[in-house]
mmCIF file of N, CA and C in Angstrom:
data_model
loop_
_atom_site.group_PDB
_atom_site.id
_atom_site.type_symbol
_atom_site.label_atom_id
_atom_site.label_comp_id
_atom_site.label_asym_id
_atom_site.label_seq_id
_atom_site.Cartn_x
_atom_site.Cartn_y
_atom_site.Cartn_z
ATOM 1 N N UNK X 1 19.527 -23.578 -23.509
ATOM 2 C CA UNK X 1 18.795 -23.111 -22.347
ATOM 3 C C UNK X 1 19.670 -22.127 -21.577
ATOM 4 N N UNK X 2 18.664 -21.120 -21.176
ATOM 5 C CA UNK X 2 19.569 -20.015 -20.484
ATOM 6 C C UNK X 2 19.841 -20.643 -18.527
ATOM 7 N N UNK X 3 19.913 -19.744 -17.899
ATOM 8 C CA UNK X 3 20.155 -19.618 -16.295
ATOM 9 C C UNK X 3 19.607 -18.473 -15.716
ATOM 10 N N UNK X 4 18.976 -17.984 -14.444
ATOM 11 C CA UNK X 4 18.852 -16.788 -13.702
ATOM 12 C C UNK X 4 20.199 -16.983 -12.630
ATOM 13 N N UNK X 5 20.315 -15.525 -12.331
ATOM 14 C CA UNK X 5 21.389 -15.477 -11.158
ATOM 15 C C UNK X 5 21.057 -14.758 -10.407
ATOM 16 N N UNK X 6 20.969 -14.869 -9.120
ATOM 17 C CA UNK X 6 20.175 -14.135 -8.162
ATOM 18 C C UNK X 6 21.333 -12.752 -7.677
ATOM 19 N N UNK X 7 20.653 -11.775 -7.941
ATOM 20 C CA UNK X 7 22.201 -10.445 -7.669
ATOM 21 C C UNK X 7 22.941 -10.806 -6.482
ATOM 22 N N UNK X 8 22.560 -10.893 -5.393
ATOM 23 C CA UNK X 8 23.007 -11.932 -3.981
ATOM 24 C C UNK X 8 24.268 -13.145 -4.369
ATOM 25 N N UNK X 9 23.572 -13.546 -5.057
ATOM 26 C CA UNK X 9 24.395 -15.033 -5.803
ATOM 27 C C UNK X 9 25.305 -14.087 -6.702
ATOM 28 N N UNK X 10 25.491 -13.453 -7.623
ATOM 29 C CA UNK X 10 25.810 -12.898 -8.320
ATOM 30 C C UNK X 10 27.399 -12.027 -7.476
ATOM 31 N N UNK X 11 26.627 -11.443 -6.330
ATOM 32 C CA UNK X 11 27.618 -10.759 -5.332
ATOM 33 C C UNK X 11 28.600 -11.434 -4.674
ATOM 34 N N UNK X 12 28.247 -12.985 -4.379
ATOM 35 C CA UNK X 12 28.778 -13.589 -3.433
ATOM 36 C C UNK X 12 29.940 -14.634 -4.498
ATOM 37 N N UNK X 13 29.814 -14.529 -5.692
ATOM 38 C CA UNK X 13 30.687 -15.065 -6.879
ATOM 39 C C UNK X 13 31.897 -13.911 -6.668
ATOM 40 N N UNK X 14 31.291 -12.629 -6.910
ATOM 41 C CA UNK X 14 32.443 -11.639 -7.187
ATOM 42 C C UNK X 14 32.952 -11.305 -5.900
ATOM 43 N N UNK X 15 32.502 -11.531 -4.518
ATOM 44 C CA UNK X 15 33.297 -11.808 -3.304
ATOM 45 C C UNK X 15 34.242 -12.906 -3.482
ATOM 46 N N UNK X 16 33.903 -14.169 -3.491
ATOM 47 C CA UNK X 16 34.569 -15.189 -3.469
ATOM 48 C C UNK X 16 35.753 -15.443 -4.408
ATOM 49 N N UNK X 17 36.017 -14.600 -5.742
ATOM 50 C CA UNK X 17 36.987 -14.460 -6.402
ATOM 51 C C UNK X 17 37.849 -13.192 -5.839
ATOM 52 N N UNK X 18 37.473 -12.199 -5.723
ATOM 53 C CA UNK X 18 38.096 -11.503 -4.872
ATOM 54 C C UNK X 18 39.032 -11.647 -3.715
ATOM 55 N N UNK X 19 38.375 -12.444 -2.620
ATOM 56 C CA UNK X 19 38.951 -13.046 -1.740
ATOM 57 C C UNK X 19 39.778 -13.996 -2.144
ATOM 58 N N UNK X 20 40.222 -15.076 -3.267
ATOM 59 C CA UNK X 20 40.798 -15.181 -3.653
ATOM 60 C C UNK X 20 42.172 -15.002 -4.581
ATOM 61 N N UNK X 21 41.767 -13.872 -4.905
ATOM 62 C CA UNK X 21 42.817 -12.656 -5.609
ATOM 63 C C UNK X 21 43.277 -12.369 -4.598
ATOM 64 N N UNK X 22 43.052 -12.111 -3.767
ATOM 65 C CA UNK X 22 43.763 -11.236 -2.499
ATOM 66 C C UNK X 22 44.792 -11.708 -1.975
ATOM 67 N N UNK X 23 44.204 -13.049 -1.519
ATOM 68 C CA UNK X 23 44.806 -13.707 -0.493
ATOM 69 C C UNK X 23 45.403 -15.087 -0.588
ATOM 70 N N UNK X 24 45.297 -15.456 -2.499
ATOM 71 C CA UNK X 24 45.894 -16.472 -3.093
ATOM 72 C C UNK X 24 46.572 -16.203 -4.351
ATOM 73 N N UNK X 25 46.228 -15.980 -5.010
ATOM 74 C CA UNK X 25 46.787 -15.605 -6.279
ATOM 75 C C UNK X 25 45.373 -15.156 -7.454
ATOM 76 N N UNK X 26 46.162 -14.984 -8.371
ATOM 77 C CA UNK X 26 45.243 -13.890 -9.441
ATOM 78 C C UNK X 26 44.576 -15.590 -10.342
ATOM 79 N N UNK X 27 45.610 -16.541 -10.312
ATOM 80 C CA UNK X 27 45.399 -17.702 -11.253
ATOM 81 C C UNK X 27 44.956 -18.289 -10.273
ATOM 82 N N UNK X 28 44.341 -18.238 -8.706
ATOM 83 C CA UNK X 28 43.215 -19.709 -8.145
ATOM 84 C C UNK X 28 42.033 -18.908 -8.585
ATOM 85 N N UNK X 29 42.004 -17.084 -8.059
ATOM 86 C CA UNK X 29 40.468 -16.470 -8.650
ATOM 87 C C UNK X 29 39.844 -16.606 -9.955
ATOM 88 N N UNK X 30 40.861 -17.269 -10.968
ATOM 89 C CA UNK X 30 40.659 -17.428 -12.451
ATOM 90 C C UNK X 30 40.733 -18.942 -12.042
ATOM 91 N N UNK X 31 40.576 -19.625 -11.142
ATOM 92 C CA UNK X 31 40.606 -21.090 -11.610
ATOM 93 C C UNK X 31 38.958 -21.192 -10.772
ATOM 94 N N UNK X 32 38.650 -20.474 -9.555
ATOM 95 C CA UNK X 32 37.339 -20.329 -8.599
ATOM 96 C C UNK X 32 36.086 -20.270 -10.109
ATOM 97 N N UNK X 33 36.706 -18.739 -10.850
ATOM 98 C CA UNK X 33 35.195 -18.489 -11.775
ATOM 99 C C UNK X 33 35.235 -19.590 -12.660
ATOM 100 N N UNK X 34 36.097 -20.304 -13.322
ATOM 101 C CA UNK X 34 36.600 -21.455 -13.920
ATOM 102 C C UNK X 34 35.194 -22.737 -13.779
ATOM 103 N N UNK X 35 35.446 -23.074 -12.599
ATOM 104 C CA UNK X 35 34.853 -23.928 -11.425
ATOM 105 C C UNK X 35 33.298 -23.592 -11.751
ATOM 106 N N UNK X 36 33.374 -22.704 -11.282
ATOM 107 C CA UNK X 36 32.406 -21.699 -11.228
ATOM 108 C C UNK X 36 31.233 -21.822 -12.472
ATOM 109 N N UNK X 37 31.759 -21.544 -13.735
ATOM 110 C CA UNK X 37 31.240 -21.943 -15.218
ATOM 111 C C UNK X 37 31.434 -23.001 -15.407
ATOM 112 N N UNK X 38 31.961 -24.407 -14.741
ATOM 113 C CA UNK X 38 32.148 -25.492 -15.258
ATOM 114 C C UNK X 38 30.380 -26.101 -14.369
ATOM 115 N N UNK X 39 30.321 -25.633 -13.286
ATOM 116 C CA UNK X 39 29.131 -26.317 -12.637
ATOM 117 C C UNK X 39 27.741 -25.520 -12.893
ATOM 118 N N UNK X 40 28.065 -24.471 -13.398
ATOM 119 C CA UNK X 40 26.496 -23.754 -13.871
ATOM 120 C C UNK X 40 26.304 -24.440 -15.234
ATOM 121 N N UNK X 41 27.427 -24.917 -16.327
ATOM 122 C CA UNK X 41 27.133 -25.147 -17.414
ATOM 123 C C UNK X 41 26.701 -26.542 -17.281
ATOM 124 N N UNK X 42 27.074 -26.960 -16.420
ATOM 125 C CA UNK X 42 26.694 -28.730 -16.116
ATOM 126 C C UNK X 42 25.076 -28.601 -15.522
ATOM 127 N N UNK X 43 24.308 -27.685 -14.576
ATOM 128 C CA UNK X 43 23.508 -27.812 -14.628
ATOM 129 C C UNK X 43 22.081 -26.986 -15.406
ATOM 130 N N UNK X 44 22.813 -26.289 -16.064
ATOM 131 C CA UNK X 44 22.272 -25.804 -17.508
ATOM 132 C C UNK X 44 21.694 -26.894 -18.672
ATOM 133 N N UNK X 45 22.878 -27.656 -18.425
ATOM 134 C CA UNK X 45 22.571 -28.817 -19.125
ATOM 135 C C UNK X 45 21.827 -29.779 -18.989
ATOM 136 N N UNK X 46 21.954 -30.333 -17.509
ATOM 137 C CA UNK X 46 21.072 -31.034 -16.953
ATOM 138 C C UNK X 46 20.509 -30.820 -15.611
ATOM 139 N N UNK X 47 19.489 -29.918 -14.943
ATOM 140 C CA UNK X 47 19.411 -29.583 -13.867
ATOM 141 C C UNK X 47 18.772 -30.263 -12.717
ATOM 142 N N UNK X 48 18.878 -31.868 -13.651
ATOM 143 C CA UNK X 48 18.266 -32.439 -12.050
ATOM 144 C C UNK X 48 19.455 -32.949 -11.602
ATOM 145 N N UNK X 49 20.948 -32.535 -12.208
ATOM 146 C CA UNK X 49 22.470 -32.806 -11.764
ATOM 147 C C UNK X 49 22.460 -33.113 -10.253
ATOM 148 N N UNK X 50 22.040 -31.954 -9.975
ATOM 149 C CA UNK X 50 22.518 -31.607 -8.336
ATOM 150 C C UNK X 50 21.326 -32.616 -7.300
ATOM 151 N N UNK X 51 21.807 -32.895 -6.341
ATOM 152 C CA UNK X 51 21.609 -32.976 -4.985
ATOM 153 C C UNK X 51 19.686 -32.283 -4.501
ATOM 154 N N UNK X 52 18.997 -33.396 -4.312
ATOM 155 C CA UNK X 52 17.758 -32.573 -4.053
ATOM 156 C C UNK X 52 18.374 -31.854 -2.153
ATOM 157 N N UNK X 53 17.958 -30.854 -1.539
ATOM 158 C CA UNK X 53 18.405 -29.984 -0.788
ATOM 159 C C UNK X 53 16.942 -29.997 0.069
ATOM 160 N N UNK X 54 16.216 -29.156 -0.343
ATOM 161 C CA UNK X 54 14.738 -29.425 -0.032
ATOM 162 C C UNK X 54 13.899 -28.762 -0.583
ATOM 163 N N UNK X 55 12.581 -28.760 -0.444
ATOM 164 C CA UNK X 55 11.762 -28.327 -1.432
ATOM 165 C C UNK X 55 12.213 -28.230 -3.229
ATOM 166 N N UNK X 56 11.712 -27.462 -3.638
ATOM 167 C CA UNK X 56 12.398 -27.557 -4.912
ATOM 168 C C UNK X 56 13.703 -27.600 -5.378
ATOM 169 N N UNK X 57 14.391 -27.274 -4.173
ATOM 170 C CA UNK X 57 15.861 -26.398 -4.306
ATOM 171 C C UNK X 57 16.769 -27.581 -4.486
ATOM 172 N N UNK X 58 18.162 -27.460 -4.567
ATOM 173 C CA UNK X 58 18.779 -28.383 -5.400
ATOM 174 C C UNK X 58 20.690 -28.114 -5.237
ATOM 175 N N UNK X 59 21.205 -28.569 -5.057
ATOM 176 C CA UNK X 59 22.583 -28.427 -4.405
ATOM 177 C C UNK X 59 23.525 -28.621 -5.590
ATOM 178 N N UNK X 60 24.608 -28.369 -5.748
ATOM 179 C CA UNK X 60 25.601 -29.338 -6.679
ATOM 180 C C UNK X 60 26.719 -28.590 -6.116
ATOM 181 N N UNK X 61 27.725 -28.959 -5.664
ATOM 182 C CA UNK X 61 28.899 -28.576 -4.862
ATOM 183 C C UNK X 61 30.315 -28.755 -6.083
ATOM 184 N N UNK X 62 31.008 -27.573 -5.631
ATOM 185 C CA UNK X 62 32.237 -27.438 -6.705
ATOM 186 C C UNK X 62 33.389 -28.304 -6.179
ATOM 187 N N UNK X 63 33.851 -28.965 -7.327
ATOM 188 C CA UNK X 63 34.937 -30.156 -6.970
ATOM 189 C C UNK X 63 36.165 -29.209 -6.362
ATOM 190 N N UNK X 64 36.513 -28.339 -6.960
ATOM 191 C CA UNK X 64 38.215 -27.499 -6.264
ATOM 192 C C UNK X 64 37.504 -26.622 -4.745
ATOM 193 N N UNK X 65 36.831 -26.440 -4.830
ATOM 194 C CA UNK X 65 36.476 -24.941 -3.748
ATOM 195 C C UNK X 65 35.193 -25.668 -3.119
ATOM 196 N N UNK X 66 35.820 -25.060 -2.138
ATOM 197 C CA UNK X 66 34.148 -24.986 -0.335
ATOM 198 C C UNK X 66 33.246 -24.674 -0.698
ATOM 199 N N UNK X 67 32.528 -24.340 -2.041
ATOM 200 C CA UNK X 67 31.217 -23.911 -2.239
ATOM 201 C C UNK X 67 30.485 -24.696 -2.801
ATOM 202 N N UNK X 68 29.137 -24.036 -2.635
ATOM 203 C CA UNK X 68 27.915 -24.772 -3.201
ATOM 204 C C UNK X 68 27.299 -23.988 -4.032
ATOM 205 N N UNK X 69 26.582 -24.367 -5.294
ATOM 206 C CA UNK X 69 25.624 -23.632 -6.092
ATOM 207 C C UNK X 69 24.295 -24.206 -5.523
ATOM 208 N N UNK X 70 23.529 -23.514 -5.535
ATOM 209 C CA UNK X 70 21.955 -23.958 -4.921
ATOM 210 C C UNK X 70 20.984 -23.304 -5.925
ATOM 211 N N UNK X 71 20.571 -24.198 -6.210
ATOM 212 C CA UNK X 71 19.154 -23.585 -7.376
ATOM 213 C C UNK X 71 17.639 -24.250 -7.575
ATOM 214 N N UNK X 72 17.528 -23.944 -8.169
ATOM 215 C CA UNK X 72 15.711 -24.762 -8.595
ATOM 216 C C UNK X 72 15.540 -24.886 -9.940
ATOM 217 N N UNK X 73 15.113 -25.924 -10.638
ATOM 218 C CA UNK X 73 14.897 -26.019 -11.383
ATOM 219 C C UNK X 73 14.260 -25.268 -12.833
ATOM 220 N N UNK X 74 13.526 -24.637 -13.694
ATOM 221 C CA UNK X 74 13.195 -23.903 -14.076
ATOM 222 C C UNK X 74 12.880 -24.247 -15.699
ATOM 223 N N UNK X 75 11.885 -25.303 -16.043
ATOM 224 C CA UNK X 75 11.758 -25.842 -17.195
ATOM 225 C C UNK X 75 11.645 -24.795 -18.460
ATOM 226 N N UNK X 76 11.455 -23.301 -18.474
ATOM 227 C CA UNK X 76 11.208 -22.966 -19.251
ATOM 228 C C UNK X 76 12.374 -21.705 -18.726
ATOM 229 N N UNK X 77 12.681 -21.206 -18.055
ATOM 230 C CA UNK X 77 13.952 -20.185 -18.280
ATOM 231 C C UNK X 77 15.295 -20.830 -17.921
ATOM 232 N N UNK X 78 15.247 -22.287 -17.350
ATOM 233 C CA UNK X 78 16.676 -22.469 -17.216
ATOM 234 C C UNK X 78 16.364 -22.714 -15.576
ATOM 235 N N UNK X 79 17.723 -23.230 -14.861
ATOM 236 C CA UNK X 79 18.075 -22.865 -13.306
ATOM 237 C C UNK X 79 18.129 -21.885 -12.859
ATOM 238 N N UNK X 80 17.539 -21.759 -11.581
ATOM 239 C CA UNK X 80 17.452 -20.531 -10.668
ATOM 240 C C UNK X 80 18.521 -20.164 -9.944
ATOM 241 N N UNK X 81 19.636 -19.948 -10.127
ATOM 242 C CA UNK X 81 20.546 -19.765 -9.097
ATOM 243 C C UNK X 81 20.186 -19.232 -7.999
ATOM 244 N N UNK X 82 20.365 -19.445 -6.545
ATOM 245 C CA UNK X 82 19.953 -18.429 -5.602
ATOM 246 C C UNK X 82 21.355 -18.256 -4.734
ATOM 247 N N UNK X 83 22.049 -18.947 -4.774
ATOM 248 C CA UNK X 83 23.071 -18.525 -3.491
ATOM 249 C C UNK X 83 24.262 -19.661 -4.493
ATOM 250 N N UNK X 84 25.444 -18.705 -4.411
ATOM 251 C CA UNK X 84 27.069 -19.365 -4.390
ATOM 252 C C UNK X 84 27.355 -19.712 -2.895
ATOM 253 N N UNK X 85 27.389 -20.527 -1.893
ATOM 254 C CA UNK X 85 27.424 -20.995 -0.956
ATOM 255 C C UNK X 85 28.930 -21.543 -0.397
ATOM 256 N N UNK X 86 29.024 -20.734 0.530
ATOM 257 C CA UNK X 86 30.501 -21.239 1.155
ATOM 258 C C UNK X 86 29.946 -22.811 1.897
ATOM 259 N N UNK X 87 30.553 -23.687 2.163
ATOM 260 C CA UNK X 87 29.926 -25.112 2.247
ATOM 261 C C UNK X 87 30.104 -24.844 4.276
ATOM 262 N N UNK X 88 31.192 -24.455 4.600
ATOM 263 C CA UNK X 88 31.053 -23.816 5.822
ATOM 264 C C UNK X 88 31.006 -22.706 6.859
ATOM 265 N N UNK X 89 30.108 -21.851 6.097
ATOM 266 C CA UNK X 89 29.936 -20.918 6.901
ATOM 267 C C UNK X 89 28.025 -20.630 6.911
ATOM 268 N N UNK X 90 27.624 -20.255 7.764
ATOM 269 C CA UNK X 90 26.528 -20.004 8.178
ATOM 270 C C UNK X 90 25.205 -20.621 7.446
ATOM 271 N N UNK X 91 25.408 -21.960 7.530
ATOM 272 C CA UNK X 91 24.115 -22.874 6.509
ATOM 273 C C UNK X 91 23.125 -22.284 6.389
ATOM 274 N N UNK X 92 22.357 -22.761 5.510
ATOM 275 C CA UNK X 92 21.019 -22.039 5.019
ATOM 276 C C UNK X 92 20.682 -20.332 5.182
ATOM 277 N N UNK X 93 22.129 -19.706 5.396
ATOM 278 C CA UNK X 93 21.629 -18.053 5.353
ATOM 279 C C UNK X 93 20.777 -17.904 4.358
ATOM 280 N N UNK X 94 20.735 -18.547 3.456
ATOM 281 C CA UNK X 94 20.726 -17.807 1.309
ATOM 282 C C UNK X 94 18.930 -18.121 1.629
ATOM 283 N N UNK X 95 18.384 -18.839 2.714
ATOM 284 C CA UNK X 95 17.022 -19.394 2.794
ATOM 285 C C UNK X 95 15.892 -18.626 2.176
ATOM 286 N N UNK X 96 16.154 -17.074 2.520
ATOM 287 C CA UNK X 96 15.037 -16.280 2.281
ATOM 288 C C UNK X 96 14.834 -16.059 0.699
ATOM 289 N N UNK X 97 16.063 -16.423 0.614
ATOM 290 C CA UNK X 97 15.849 -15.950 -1.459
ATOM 291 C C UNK X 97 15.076 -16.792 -2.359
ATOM 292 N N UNK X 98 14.781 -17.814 -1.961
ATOM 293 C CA UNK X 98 14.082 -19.100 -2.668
ATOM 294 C C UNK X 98 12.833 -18.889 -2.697
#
C-alpha cells in the first residue's frame, strides 16, 4: 500500500530537517527523516496505528522529536498525510487541509 503527502506536509518535513541541520547537526536531520520513515511506514502498514484526533483524522506522534504526523485513513490509496506537526506550536493550524 502506497501513502499521499500533502505538499504543506511535504514542506514542513523539509523545514524541520533543515532546522535541524542548522542548528544541531547533519546526523539528528538524518536521524528526524529517519523517525520520520519509521512512523509513515508503521502507518502504511497499519493505519488505524495512530490516535483518533477527530473526525476522520488520526494522530501518531514521533518517539525522538516534538512532532506529529496527522492523517486519515484511505482504504484504497493508502494514508493521507496532511500536516508533519510540531507538537507545540500553533495547534490545529494544518485544520484547513483535511
Amino acid at each position: 500500500m502506497s501513502h499521499w503527502l500533502h505538499p504543506e506536509a511535504e514542506a514542513e518535513l523539509g523545514d524541520a530537517a533543515v532546522y535541524y541541520a542548522t542548528h544541531a547537526s547533519r546526523a539528528i536531520a538524518e536521524a528526524f527523516l529517519a523517525e520520520y520513515e519509521r512512523v509513515r511506514d508503521l502507518i502504511v502498514e497499519n493505519p488505524r496505528r495512530g490516535s483518533h484526533l477527530h473526525g476522520e483524522l488520526r494522530v501518531y506522534h514521533f518517539d525522538r522529536f516534538p512532532y506529529s504526523l496527522i492523517y486519515a485513513e484511505d482504504g484504497k490509496r493508502g494514508p493521507q498525510i496532511y500536516a508533519i506537526a510540531h507538537q507545540r506550536r500553533a495547534p490545529g493550524y494544518w485544520s484547513d487541509r483535511a
